[in-house]
Amino acid sequence: MRFKSASTIRTDPYRAGAEIGDALREIVPEVILLFASISYEQAFTDLFDGIGDSLGSTAALIFGGTGDGIYETSRVSNYGVCALGIHSGGKLRWSAAFEKGVSADSYSAARTCALKALSQVDGQAGCAFVLADGTKADGSRIVAGINSVLRIPYFGGLTGDDRKFTRSRVLLNGQGLEDVVAILMASGEVSHSINAASGWSPIGTTGIIEECEGNSIRRISGVSAQTFMKEQLGKPLGEADLGIIPLATYPSEGTGCFSLRTPSHLDPHTGAINLFGSIDQGTSVRVCTATREEVIKGVSIALEGLNLEKAEGIAAVVISCAGRKWLLEDQGKGEVERILATLGRKIPLVGFPSFGEIGPFRKPDGTYTGTFFHNVTFVVCTIGG
Amino acid sequence: MNYFLLSLVENPPPGFTFKPFLSKHDVRSGPFALFSHSLETAELRLKEMGGFIAGIIVTDSDDYQWGARAFPIFHLGVPPSLRPHLSALLPSFLELLEMIQSYWDKDRNISLELARAVEDRRRLANDFARSRKSLLEEISERKKIKEHQQVLSSLVENSNDMIGIASFDGSLVYLNRAGKKLVGLEDVEDVRTINLRELIFPKHQSALDSIFSALSRSGIWRGEAKYRHYKSGASIPVEVHAFVIRDSKTDQAIAFANISRDVRDRKSMEREMIKGQKLESIGGLAGGIAHDFNNLLTAIAGYVSLAQAQASPEGEVGKHLVAAERTIFRARDLTHQLLTFSRGGTPVKRTVAVGELIRDSAGLALTGSNVRCDIVLAPDLWHVDVDEGQISQVINNLLINACQAMPDGGVIRISSQNETLGINERPPLKEGRYVRISVKDHGIGIPGEHLPKIFDPYFTTKQKGNGLGLATSYAIIKKHEGSILVESKLGVGATFHFYLPASRNKNARQIGPEVKTQKGEGRILVMDDVEAVREVATNMLRSLGYTTADASDGVEALELYRESMETGKPFDAVILDLTVPGGMGGQETVRNLLRMDPKAKVIVSSGYSNDGIMADYKVHGFSDVVPKPYNLTQLGDAVGRLLSKPC
C-alpha cells in the first residue's frame, strides 16, 4: 500500500484543494481522507474541484469532515486542510455510505448507515472509519447503532467547527453534509491497529447514576450530579471545566476500562449536568483529573498499545479532541510531536480535533474491547505495513 | 479585496479561455482573465464588481504554463514597442500570483485566528466571571461552615464532659480539653499517639472489647466505666455515652465518639446520701428506743428526785441518791446521743458566741486529763445559731477522741475563724458565711482506709467505745446545716474541722447555770400516756406545792380542762406529752385547748423531738418546754417560770 499526506493553509478552497491534489497526485490515490477547518464551508465544492482538477481525475473516493483544526505530518494548525491519500493497489475494496437524521435518531441513522456500508462490501468489512455531524449527533447512540451491526473494531469521530459548536460538515464525494453519519469501509487484507487513551485518572468514590435522561444526568448516588462532582473534586464545577473535567463511565461489559464523558452544560437550578453524549441510568461513574503532562502522556499510552511490529510503510490517522486541544493550549502540536517521535517523522499522518472520539481499547494480547464513544480521548489508527 | 492580474500578450496561448463577460462569482473567485478592448473599460468593469487591477504582467505566452494553472488572465493589447519595457519592470506572473495569494491567505488566516482569539477570550472572560461568582459563593458558604464548625468546636472544647473520638483499634483521634484533664493527658502533645487501652485497667480490657462489639452491632453504648489516670494510675469512674460515627456516603462505621462524665462527685454524694439514709434508719430505730427509754428514765429520775428531796444530802441514802441521779443523767446523755442522730434530733437553737462555747466545752472535757488545750480564736468571730448542748457534745466528742489518740499527753489545738464560702467550694455547703472550728491533735493519726467510715455509727477501733461519738457529731453538725471533715496522716495526727452557719443576730445569749428549784402553788394538769411518768410528774409537782390532775391522752385532758373551767377551778398550767401512740398527742391537744381557752399556759414535754416542735414550741402554741427526763428542779423551774409570766 502507498500513502501520502498533505496539508495546506491556503484559505481559498479551490487553491487549497488544488494544492492537496497536487501533493497526492504521485500515488494515484484510491481514497483520500480529507479533514478541513469549517472556514472552507463557503465553497466545499471548490475544494473538491481543486482536488479533482489537480489530480486530473475525480475517481478518488474523498471521505472526511470538518474539525477544530488539522493535524498532518508537517503541520498542526487551527485552520487549513489536510489529507491522506491511500493507494492499495487494488487489494482493498472500498465503500462509503451515509445516512441523514442523526439529530432525530442517531442510533437508527448509524445502524442504517452501517448496514448500507456493509452491504457494499458483501458483509466483509476489514476496517471501518466513522464520521458523524458533531453538532447534531449523539455519539453514544451512534456507536450503539453501529455496534448493533458491525462486529469488527472501528474508529472515528464527530465532526466539529472552531469550538463554537454551531455547525460542522461530513465531507463525502464533493459534498459537505450536515446531520449525517457516514462510514468508510475497507474490505480485504487491511493491516491496521487501533487504540485509545486519555491520560485522565479516576479519583474519589464511585457513584451510580440514579436519574438521567439522554445526555442529562440529574442524580448520582443520592445527590445532584453537580453536587456529586463538587464533593469528589473538592470544588464546584465551573463553566471553565466544561469539556475538560470528565467522568469516567464504566461499561456494563466489565472490561475494567472506562470511557470518558465531559460536561457540556450545567443547570444551576436542578444541579444537573449535560454531557457530550448520552449515558444510561445505572452506569457507574467516577470523577477524573489530569495534569497537562498526563494528558499528553495519554498519547504515548495509546501509541504503546498499538501493534507496531511492521512500522515501515504505515500511515496514521488521529482523532483527538477539541477539549484536549483547549486544555493543552498548543493547538495539538504536543500530541503530534509524540506521534512523530514514536512512529517516525516521515510517517504520513492526518487527523483532527473532534467533538467526540470513537474507538476501542487494544488489549495487551492484541484483541480489542468493544468500540466506545469517548470524550477528551486520543484515538489513533495505523494502517498498512 | 480581490486581486486581478493583467497579462499583456499580443496573442493569447491556445487553450486559454477568455471570459467575455464577468460574473460576480468570477470576481469573488479571481484572479481571472478578462478580455477587454482597453484598460479603462477593464477597470470600469472590475470596479463595478468590487475589484481592481492588481498588476500587469507582461510575458511571452510561450514561457507560461497556461494549461497547468488554468488561471485566466486579463489580456490587454499593448503596442509591441511597450512590451519589452514593461516585461523588464514587472515581476513574473507566477511570482506575483504567489505573493498575492500568500498575502491573501495570510490576511485571511490572521483574520480567522484573530476572530478565534477574540472568541476564546470572550469565552474565557465569561467562564471566568461565572467561575468567580460560584467560587465566591462557595467561599462564602465555606466561611459560614467554618464559623459554624468553630462554634461547635468551641462547644466541644469547652464542655465540662470528656468528648473524644477514637478509631476501632483504640487509637485516639481527638480528645477535648476536659477529657485530657480527666485522664491526665494534658501534657501529651499529640493524643493520637495514645491508645484508649492505655487508659483502661488490664482487668477491664475484655470489657472494652465487649463495648466495641456492642458498638459495631447497635451503633451505641451507654453505661458506667472506669478510666485509668494516665499519670497516677488512679481509677476514675465515669458515665459513658458512646456512639459510632459513620461515613456520610458509604454509611460505613469509621470511628466512634465517646462522651464521658466524671461521676466521682456524684458517687461521693450518693455515698453521703446512703450514709445519711443509713443514719436515718438507724436513727429512726434509735429514736424509738430512746423515746421509750426516756419515759422510763423520766419516771426513775422523778422518783430519785423526790427521794432526794426527802433524804439528807449528807446521809448515806442521800449520797446514793445523788449517785443514782448522776447515773440517770448519764443514761439520759446516752439517749440524747441516740436521739440526736435520729430523725427527731432537731437542735433547739439560740444565738451564741462561739468562743465562749468552745472555752466552756473544752474546759469540761479535758478535766483530769494529761492533755493541754491550746485555744486560738480569730478576732471578731461571728455568732452562730446553735443548740449549745449539742455543739458542746460535738466539741466534747472530738476532744475525747483527741485525748485518746495521745495517751502520753500533748497539746490539742482548737482554733476558730470566720470563712465565707462560694459556690462549688469545699466543703460542699451553700454559699454564705460560716464559722470554722478545728480540733487538731498530734496523736497516732487515722489510717486512710478508716477515714471514709469514721462518721459511721458504731464504727470504732477502740476497745472501750460505742462508736457513736463521731456519728452523733456528724448528725448534729448536719442538723445545724454545717459540715464536718477530717484530715489525718498516720503518725502525725488528725484535724477535725466543722463549719457552722454564721448567725445574722449580733446579740448572743449568755450561757449560764440552771435556775434553782422553785416551789409554787396552783393547779397543774399532766397529760402523758405512760402511767409511770404521770405518777412521778404529779408526785413531783405536789412535792413542790402544786395540786395536780392527770390524763392519759389529749381527749381526757381536754375534758378535764373543760370541767375545770366550768366548775370555776381552772387549771393554771398544763403539761402535755407530745407523742401519744393511738391517741391525741400534745400538738393537737394544745390547739384544742387554746380554742377553749386562748390564755391557757401549756408546757410541752417529750423525750422524742418531733419535727422541731420542741425547738419551736412557741410557734405551735406552747408556752414553754421541758425535755424528758427531767428532775424535780427542772420541772419546778419550767412550771415556776410559766406561772410567773403574765397572762
Short mmCIF file of C-alpha atoms in Angstrom, two decimals, chain A residues 163 165 200 226 229 233 235-247 261-268 272-276 321-327 375-376, chain B residues 123-124 126-128 130-131:
data_model
loop_
_atom_site.label_atom_id
_atom_site.label_comp_id
_atom_site.label_asym_id
_atom_site.label_seq_id
_atom_site.Cartn_x
_atom_site.Cartn_y
_atom_site.Cartn_z
CA ARG A 163 -15.17 25.30 19.06
CA PHE A 165 -20.42 24.21 18.43
CA TRP A 200 -7.03 11.06 32.82
CA GLN A 226 -23.16 18.76 40.27
CA MET A 229 -18.78 16.16 41.20
CA LEU A 233 -13.37 17.29 43.14
CA LYS A 235 -14.59 22.40 44.26
CA PRO A 236 -17.75 23.27 42.38
CA LEU A 237 -17.83 22.54 38.66
CA GLY A 238 -17.47 25.75 36.67
CA GLU A 239 -18.03 26.87 33.15
CA ALA A 240 -14.29 26.68 32.63
CA ASP A 241 -14.44 22.95 33.30
CA LEU A 242 -16.94 22.25 30.53
CA GLY A 243 -15.48 19.90 28.02
CA ILE A 244 -12.46 19.26 30.20
CA ILE A 245 -13.24 17.71 33.58
CA PRO A 246 -14.57 14.29 32.68
CA LEU A 247 -16.47 11.50 34.34
CA ARG A 261 -17.69 11.92 29.31
CA THR A 262 -17.21 15.62 29.75
CA PRO A 263 -19.87 18.11 30.79
CA SER A 264 -21.29 20.36 28.13
CA HIS A 265 -23.74 22.33 30.22
CA LEU A 266 -24.54 22.93 33.89
CA ASP A 267 -28.08 23.56 35.05
CA PRO A 268 -27.82 25.86 38.07
CA ALA A 272 -27.97 18.51 36.51
CA ILE A 273 -25.05 18.11 34.16
CA ASN A 274 -25.39 17.66 30.40
CA LEU A 275 -22.70 15.57 28.79
CA PHE A 276 -21.26 15.31 25.33
CA CYS A 321 -10.50 16.11 20.95
CA ALA A 322 -11.26 19.81 20.84
CA GLY A 323 -11.31 19.67 24.65
CA ARG A 324 -7.79 18.25 24.79
CA LYS A 325 -6.65 20.94 22.40
CA TRP A 326 -8.25 23.63 24.57
CA LEU A 327 -6.59 22.23 27.69
CA ASN A 375 -14.62 12.49 25.14
CA VAL A 376 -11.19 14.10 25.68
CA ARG B 123 -15.49 32.77 26.31
CA LEU B 124 -12.73 32.70 28.89
CA ASN B 126 -17.43 34.67 30.63
CA ASP B 127 -16.20 31.40 32.09
CA PHE B 128 -14.01 33.30 34.50
CA ARG B 130 -19.16 32.64 36.19
CA SER B 131 -16.49 30.59 37.89
#
